[in-house]
Coordinates of C-alpha atoms in Angstrom, one line a residue:
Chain A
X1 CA 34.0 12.9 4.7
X2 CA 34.0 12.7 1.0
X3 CA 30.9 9.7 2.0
X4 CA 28.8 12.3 2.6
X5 CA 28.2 14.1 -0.8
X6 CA 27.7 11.0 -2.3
X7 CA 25.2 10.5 -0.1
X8 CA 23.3 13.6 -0.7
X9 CA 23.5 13.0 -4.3
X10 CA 21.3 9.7 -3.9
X11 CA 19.0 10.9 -1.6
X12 CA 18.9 14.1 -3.9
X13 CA 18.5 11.0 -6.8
X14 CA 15.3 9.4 -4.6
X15 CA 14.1 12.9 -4.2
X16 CA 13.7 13.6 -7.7
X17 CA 12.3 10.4 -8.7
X18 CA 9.9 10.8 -6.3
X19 CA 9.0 14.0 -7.3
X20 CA 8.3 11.9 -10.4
X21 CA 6.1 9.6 -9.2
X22 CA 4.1 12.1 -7.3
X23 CA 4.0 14.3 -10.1
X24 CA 2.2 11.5 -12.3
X25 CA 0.1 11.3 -9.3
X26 CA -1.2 14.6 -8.8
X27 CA -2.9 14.7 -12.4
X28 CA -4.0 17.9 -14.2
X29 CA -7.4 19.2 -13.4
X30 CA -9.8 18.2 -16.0
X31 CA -7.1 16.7 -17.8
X32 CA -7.1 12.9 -18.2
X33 CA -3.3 11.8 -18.3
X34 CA -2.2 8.7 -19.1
X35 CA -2.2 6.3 -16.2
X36 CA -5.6 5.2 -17.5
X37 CA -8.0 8.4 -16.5
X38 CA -10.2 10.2 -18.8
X39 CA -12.6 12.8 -19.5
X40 CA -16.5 11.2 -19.7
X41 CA -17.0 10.4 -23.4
X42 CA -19.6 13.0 -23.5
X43 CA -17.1 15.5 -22.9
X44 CA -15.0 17.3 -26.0
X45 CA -11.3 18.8 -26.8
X46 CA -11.8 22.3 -28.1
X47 CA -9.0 22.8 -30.5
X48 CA -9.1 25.6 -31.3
X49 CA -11.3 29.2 -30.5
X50 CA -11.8 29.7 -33.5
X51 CA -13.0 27.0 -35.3
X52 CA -17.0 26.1 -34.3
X53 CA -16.5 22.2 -34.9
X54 CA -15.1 20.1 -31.5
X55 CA -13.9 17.1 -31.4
X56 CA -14.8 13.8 -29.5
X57 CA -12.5 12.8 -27.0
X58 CA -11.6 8.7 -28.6
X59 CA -8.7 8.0 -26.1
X60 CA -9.0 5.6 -23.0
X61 CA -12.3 5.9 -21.5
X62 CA -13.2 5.1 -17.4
X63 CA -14.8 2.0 -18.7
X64 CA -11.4 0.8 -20.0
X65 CA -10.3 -2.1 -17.9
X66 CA -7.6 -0.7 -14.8
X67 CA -4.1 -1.4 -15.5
X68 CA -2.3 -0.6 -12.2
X69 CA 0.5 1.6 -12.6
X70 CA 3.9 0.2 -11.4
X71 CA 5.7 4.0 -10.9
X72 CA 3.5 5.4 -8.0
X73 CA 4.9 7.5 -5.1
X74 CA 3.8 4.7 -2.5
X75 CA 5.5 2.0 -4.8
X76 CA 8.5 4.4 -5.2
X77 CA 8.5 4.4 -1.3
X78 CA 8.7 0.5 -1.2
X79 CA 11.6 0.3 -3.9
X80 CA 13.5 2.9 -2.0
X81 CA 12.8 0.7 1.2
X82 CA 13.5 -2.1 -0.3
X83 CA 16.4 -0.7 -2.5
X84 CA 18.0 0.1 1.3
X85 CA 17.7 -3.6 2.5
X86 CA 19.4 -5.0 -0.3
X87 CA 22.6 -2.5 -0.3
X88 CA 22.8 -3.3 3.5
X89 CA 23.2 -7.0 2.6
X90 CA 25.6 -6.0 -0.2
X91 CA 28.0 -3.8 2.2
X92 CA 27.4 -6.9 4.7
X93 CA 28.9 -9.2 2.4
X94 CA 31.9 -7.1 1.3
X95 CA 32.8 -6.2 4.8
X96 CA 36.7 -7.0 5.1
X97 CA 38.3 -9.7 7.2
X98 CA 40.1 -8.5 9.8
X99 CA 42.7 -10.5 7.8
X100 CA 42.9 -8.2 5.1
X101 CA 43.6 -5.2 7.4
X102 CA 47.1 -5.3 5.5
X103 CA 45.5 -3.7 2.4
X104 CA 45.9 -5.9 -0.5
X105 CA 44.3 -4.7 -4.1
X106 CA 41.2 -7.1 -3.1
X107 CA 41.0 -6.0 0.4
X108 CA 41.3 -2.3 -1.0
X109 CA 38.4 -2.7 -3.7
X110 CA 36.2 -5.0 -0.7
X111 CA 36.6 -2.1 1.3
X112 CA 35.6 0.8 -1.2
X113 CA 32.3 -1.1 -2.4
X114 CA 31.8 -2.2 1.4
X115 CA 31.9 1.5 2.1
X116 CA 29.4 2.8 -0.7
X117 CA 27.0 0.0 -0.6
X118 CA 26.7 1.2 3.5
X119 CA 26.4 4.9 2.4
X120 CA 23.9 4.2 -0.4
X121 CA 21.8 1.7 1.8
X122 CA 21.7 4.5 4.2
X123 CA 21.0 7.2 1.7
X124 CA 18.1 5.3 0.4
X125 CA 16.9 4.8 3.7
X126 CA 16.4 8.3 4.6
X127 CA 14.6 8.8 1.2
X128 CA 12.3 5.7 2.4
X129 CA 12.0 7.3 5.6
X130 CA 11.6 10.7 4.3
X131 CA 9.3 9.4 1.7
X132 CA 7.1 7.8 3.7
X133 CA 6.7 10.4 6.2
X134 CA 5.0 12.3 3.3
X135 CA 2.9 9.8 1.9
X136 CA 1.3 7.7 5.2
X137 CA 1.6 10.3 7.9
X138 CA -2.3 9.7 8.2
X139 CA -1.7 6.1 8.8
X140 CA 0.3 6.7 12.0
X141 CA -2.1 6.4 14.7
X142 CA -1.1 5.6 18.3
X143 CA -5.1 5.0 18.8
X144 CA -4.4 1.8 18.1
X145 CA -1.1 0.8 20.1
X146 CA 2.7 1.3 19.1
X147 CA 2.2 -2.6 18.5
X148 CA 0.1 -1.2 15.0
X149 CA 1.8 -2.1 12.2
X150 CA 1.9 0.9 10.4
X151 CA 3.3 2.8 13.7
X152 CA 6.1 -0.6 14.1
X153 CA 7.0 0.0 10.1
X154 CA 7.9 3.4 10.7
X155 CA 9.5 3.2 14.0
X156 CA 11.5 0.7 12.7
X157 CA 12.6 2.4 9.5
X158 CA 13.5 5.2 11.4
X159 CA 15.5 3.3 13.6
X160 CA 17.5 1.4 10.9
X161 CA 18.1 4.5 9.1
X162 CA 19.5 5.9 12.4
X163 CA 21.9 2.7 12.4
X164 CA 22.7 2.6 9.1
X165 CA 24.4 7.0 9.6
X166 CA 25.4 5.8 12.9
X167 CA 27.6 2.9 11.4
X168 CA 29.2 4.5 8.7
X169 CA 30.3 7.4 10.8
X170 CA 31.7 5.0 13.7
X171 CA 33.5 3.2 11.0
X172 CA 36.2 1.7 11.1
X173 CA 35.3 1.0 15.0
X174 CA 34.4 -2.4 15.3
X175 CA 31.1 -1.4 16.8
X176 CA 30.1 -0.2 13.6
X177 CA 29.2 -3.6 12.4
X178 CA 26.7 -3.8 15.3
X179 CA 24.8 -1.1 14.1
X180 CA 25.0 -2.0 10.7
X181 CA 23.6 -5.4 11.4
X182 CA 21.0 -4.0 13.6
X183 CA 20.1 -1.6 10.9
X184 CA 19.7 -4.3 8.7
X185 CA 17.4 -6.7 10.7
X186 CA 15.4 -3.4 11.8
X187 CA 14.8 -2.6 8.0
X188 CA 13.9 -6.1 7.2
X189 CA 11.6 -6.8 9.8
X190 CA 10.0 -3.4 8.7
X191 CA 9.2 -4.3 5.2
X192 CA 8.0 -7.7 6.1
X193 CA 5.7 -5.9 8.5
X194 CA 4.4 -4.0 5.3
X195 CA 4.6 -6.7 3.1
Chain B
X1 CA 34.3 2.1 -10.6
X2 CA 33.1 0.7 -7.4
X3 CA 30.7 3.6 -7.2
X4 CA 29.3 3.2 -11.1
X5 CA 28.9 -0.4 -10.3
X6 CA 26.9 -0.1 -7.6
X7 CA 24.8 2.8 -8.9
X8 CA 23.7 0.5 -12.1
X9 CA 23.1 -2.4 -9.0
X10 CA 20.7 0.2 -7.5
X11 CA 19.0 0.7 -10.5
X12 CA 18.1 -2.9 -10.8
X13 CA 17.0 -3.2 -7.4
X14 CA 14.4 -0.8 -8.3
X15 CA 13.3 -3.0 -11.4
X16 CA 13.7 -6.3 -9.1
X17 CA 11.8 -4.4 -6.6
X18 CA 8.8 -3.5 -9.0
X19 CA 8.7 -7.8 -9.5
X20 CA 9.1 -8.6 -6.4
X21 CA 5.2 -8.5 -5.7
X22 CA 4.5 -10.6 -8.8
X23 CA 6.9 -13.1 -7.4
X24 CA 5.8 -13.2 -3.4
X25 CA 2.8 -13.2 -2.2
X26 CA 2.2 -9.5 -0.7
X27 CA -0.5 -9.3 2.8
X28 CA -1.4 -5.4 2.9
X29 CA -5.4 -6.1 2.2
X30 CA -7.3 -9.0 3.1
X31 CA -6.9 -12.3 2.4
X32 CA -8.5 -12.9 -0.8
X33 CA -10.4 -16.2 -0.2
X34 CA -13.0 -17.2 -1.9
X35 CA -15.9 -19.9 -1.4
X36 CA -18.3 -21.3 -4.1
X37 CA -21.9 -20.1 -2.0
X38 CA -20.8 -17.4 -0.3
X39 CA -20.3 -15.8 -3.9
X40 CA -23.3 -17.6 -5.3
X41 CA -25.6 -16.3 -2.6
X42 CA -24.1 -12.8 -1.1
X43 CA -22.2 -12.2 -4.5
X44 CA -25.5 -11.9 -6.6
X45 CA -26.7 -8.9 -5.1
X46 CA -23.7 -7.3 -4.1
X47 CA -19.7 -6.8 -3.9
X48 CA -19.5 -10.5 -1.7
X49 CA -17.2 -9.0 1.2
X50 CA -13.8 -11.0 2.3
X51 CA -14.5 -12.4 5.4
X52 CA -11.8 -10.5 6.7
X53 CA -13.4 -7.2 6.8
X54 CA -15.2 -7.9 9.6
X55 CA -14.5 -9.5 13.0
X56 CA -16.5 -13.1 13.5
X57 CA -19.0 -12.0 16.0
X58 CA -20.4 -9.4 13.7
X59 CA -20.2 -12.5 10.3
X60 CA -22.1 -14.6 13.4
X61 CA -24.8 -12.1 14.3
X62 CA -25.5 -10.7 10.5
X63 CA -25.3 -14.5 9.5
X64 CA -28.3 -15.0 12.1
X65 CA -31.7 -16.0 10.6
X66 CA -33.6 -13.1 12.1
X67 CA -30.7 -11.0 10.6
X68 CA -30.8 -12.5 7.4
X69 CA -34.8 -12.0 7.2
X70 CA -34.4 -8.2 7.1
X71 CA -30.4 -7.5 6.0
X72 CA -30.5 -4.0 5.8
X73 CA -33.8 -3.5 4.5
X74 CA -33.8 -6.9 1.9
X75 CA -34.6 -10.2 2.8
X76 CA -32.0 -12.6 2.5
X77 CA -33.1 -15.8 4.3
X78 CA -31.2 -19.0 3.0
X79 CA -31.8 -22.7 3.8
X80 CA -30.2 -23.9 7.0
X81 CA -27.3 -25.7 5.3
X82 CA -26.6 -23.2 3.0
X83 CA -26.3 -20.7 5.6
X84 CA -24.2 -22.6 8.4
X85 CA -21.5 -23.4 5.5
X86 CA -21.0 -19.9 4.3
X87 CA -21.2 -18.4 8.5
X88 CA -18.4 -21.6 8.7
X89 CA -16.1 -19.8 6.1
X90 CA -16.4 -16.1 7.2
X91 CA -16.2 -17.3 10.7
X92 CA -12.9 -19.5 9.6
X93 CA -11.4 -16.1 7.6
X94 CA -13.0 -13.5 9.7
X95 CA -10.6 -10.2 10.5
X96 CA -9.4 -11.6 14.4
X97 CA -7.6 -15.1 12.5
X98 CA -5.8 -12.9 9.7
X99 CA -2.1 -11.6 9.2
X100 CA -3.3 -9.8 6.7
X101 CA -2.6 -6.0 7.8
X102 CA -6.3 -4.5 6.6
X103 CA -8.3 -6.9 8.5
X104 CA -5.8 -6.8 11.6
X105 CA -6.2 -2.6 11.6
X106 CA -10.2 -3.5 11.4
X107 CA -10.1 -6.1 14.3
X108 CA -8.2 -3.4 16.1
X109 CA -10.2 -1.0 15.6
X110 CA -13.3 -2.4 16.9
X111 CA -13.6 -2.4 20.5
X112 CA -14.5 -5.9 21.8
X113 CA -17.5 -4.7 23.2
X114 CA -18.7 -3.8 19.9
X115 CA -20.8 -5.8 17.4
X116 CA -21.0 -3.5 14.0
X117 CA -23.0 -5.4 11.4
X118 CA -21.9 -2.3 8.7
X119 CA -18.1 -2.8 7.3
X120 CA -17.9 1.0 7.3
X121 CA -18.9 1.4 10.2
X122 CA -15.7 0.2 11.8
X123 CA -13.4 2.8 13.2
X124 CA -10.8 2.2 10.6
X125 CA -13.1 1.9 7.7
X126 CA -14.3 5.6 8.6
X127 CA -10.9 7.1 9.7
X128 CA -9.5 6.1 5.8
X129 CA -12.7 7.7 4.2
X130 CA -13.3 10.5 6.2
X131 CA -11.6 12.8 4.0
X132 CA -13.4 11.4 1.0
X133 CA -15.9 14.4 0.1
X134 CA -20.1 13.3 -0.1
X135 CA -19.8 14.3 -4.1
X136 CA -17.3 11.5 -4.6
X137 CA -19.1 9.1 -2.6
X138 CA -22.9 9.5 -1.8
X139 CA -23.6 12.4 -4.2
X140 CA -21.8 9.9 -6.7
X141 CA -24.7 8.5 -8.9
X142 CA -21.8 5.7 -10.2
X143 CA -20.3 5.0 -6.3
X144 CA -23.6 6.3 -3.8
X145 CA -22.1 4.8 -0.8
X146 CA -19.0 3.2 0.8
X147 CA -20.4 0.0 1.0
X148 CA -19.7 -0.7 -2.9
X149 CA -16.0 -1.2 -2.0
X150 CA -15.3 -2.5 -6.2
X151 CA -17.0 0.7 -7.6
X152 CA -13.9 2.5 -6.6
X153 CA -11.5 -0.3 -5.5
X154 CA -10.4 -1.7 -8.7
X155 CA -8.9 -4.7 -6.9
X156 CA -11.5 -5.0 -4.2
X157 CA -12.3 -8.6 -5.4
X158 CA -8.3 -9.7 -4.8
X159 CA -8.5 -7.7 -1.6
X160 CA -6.3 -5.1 -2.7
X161 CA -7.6 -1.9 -1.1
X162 CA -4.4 0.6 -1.1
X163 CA -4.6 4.2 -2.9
X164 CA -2.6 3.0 -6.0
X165 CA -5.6 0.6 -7.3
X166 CA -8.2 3.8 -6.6
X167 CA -10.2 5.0 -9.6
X168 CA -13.3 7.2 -8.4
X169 CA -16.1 7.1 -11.1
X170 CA -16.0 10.8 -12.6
X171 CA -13.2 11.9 -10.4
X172 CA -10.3 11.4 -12.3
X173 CA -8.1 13.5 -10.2
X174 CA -9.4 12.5 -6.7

């Protein structure tokens, strides 16, 4: 069961750079910070009580052109989504042979990187899921049909995630690599869906 | 080792990931098409709308020569030609022929009984703003209403319209 605390150390991991990302998000009142935001140039820094003079505020203005930030807590949701897929089609790869079942040095390292690409796929996955649970519960509306995108994206990363945990606890069982698969195509179809 | 390996692999996932939308083509707005006199005539007075904002019967009726004569309150009348080849290209890109996933949640939302001739007036147009407070918005002497899409959507024009390209005039923290 050892699989499981390295499991909540990535999802801890995706967690914490989330927290990251939403930090930068959630700016400072009144403060500008530095994703491109600014006080109006009419506005001034006080530095200090004491002194009578202020000074103009010559950083970044609104007017500046918009440079879009590449660590946001939605893009962190889509690299942790996407960050899932690609570790399910690593543990895919590295699944044993049922010819190696005799345990040879290869077949013994095949399984061990098999077996942490599956729990790190699915640890990522439950940040994804997690993560985007926070950020676009308003854009989960059955108004429109379960058929909505948004609604299918999230059913299916739920699901896959599901798979994924179900998997690696059935393993060795060779109906683990059903779900594993099934977790896989579930994710995928989920991203393209979002793409 | 196994486990060192593959945390430095997830690492560079989450670089690859961050150029993966450089690299493919991504279909979360609306299709950013573009035609030479539909941004010549509706593009010189204001933000020139993708056609797939808007379902095709509404781009037919506001496209409509009566329309056109009073469009919302100006009159934009255009010669016949001029006219039938820009209705011809929203019609061809309107929201209902998209895979684009804003313009399919817009056809969606509009019941097929319904005409609107106001891209905000669409179900899902209003749902996404309705949280937006008036003094970001109307009371906003540098946005003063939803209809100018690009004062607050920096990538309007590519038909990006997610959170992360957001940046409300005097609302720095929105």
């Amino acid at each position: 069961m050892r699989w499981i605390y390295y499991f909540l150390a990535l999802v801890m991991i995706s967690i914490q750079c989330m927290g990251q990302a939403v930090a930068q998000d959630l700016r400072m009142p009144g403060y500008g910070g530095y994703s491109g935001y600014a006080p109006l140039p009419s506005d001034s820094i006080y530095l200090a009580q004491n002194d009578t003079d202020t000074v103009s505020y010559t950083g970044s203005t609104e007017e500046e052109p918009f440079r879009e930030s590449w660590f946001t807590a939605n893009k962190m949701h889509g690299y942790l989504g996407l960050s899932s897929l690609i570790l399910a089609g690593v543990a895919a790869v590295t699944a044993p042979d049922d010819d190696d079942e005799g345990g040879g040095t290869a077949a013994q390292t095949n399984r061990g990187t098999h077996h942490n690409a599956a729990t790190a796929a699915a640890a990522l996955g439950t940040a994804a899921v997690t993560s985007g649970f926070i950020l676009h519960w308003d854009d989960v509306n059955l108004e429109n049909g379960i058929l909505d995108r948004d609604n299918l994206h999230m059913l299916l990363g739920v699901l896959a995630t599901a798979a994924y945990i179900a998997a690696i606890s059935q393993a060795p069982e060779e109906s683990h690599a059903t779900l594993g698969m099934a977790g896989g195509m579930a994710m995928g179809i989920g991203i393209v869906l979002e793409w | 080792m196994s486990k060192l390996i593959l945390s430095v692999l997830i690492a560079a996932m989450f670089a690859s990931s961050a150029l993966a939308a450089d690299f493919f083509p991504r279909f979360k707005g609306v299709a950013p098409v573009k035609n030479a006199k539909h941004e010549s005539e509706c593009g010189s007075c204001h933000f020139a709308y993708q056609p797939g904002l808007l379902p095709s019967r509404s781009w037919r009726k506001l496209m409509e020569p009566k329309e056109l004569e009073d469009h919302f309150g100006d009159n934009a009348e255009m010669e016949g030609g001029e006219r039938l080849a820009i209705l011809d290209f929203l019609v061809k890109h309107a929201a209902e022929t998209s895979w684009y996933k804003r313009a399919t949640k817009i056809n969606r939302s509009v019941p097929k009984s319904q005409t609107p001739l106001r891209i905000t007036e669409t179900r899902y147009i209003k749902r996404k703003h309705e949280e937006v407070p008036r003094k970001m918005i109307q009371d906003n002497p540098r946005v003063r209403s939803l209809s100018y899409c690009n004062n607050c959507h920096m990538r309007a024009a590519d038909g990006v319209y997610d959170d992360d390209t957001v940046r409300i005039p005097g609302f720095p923290d929105w």
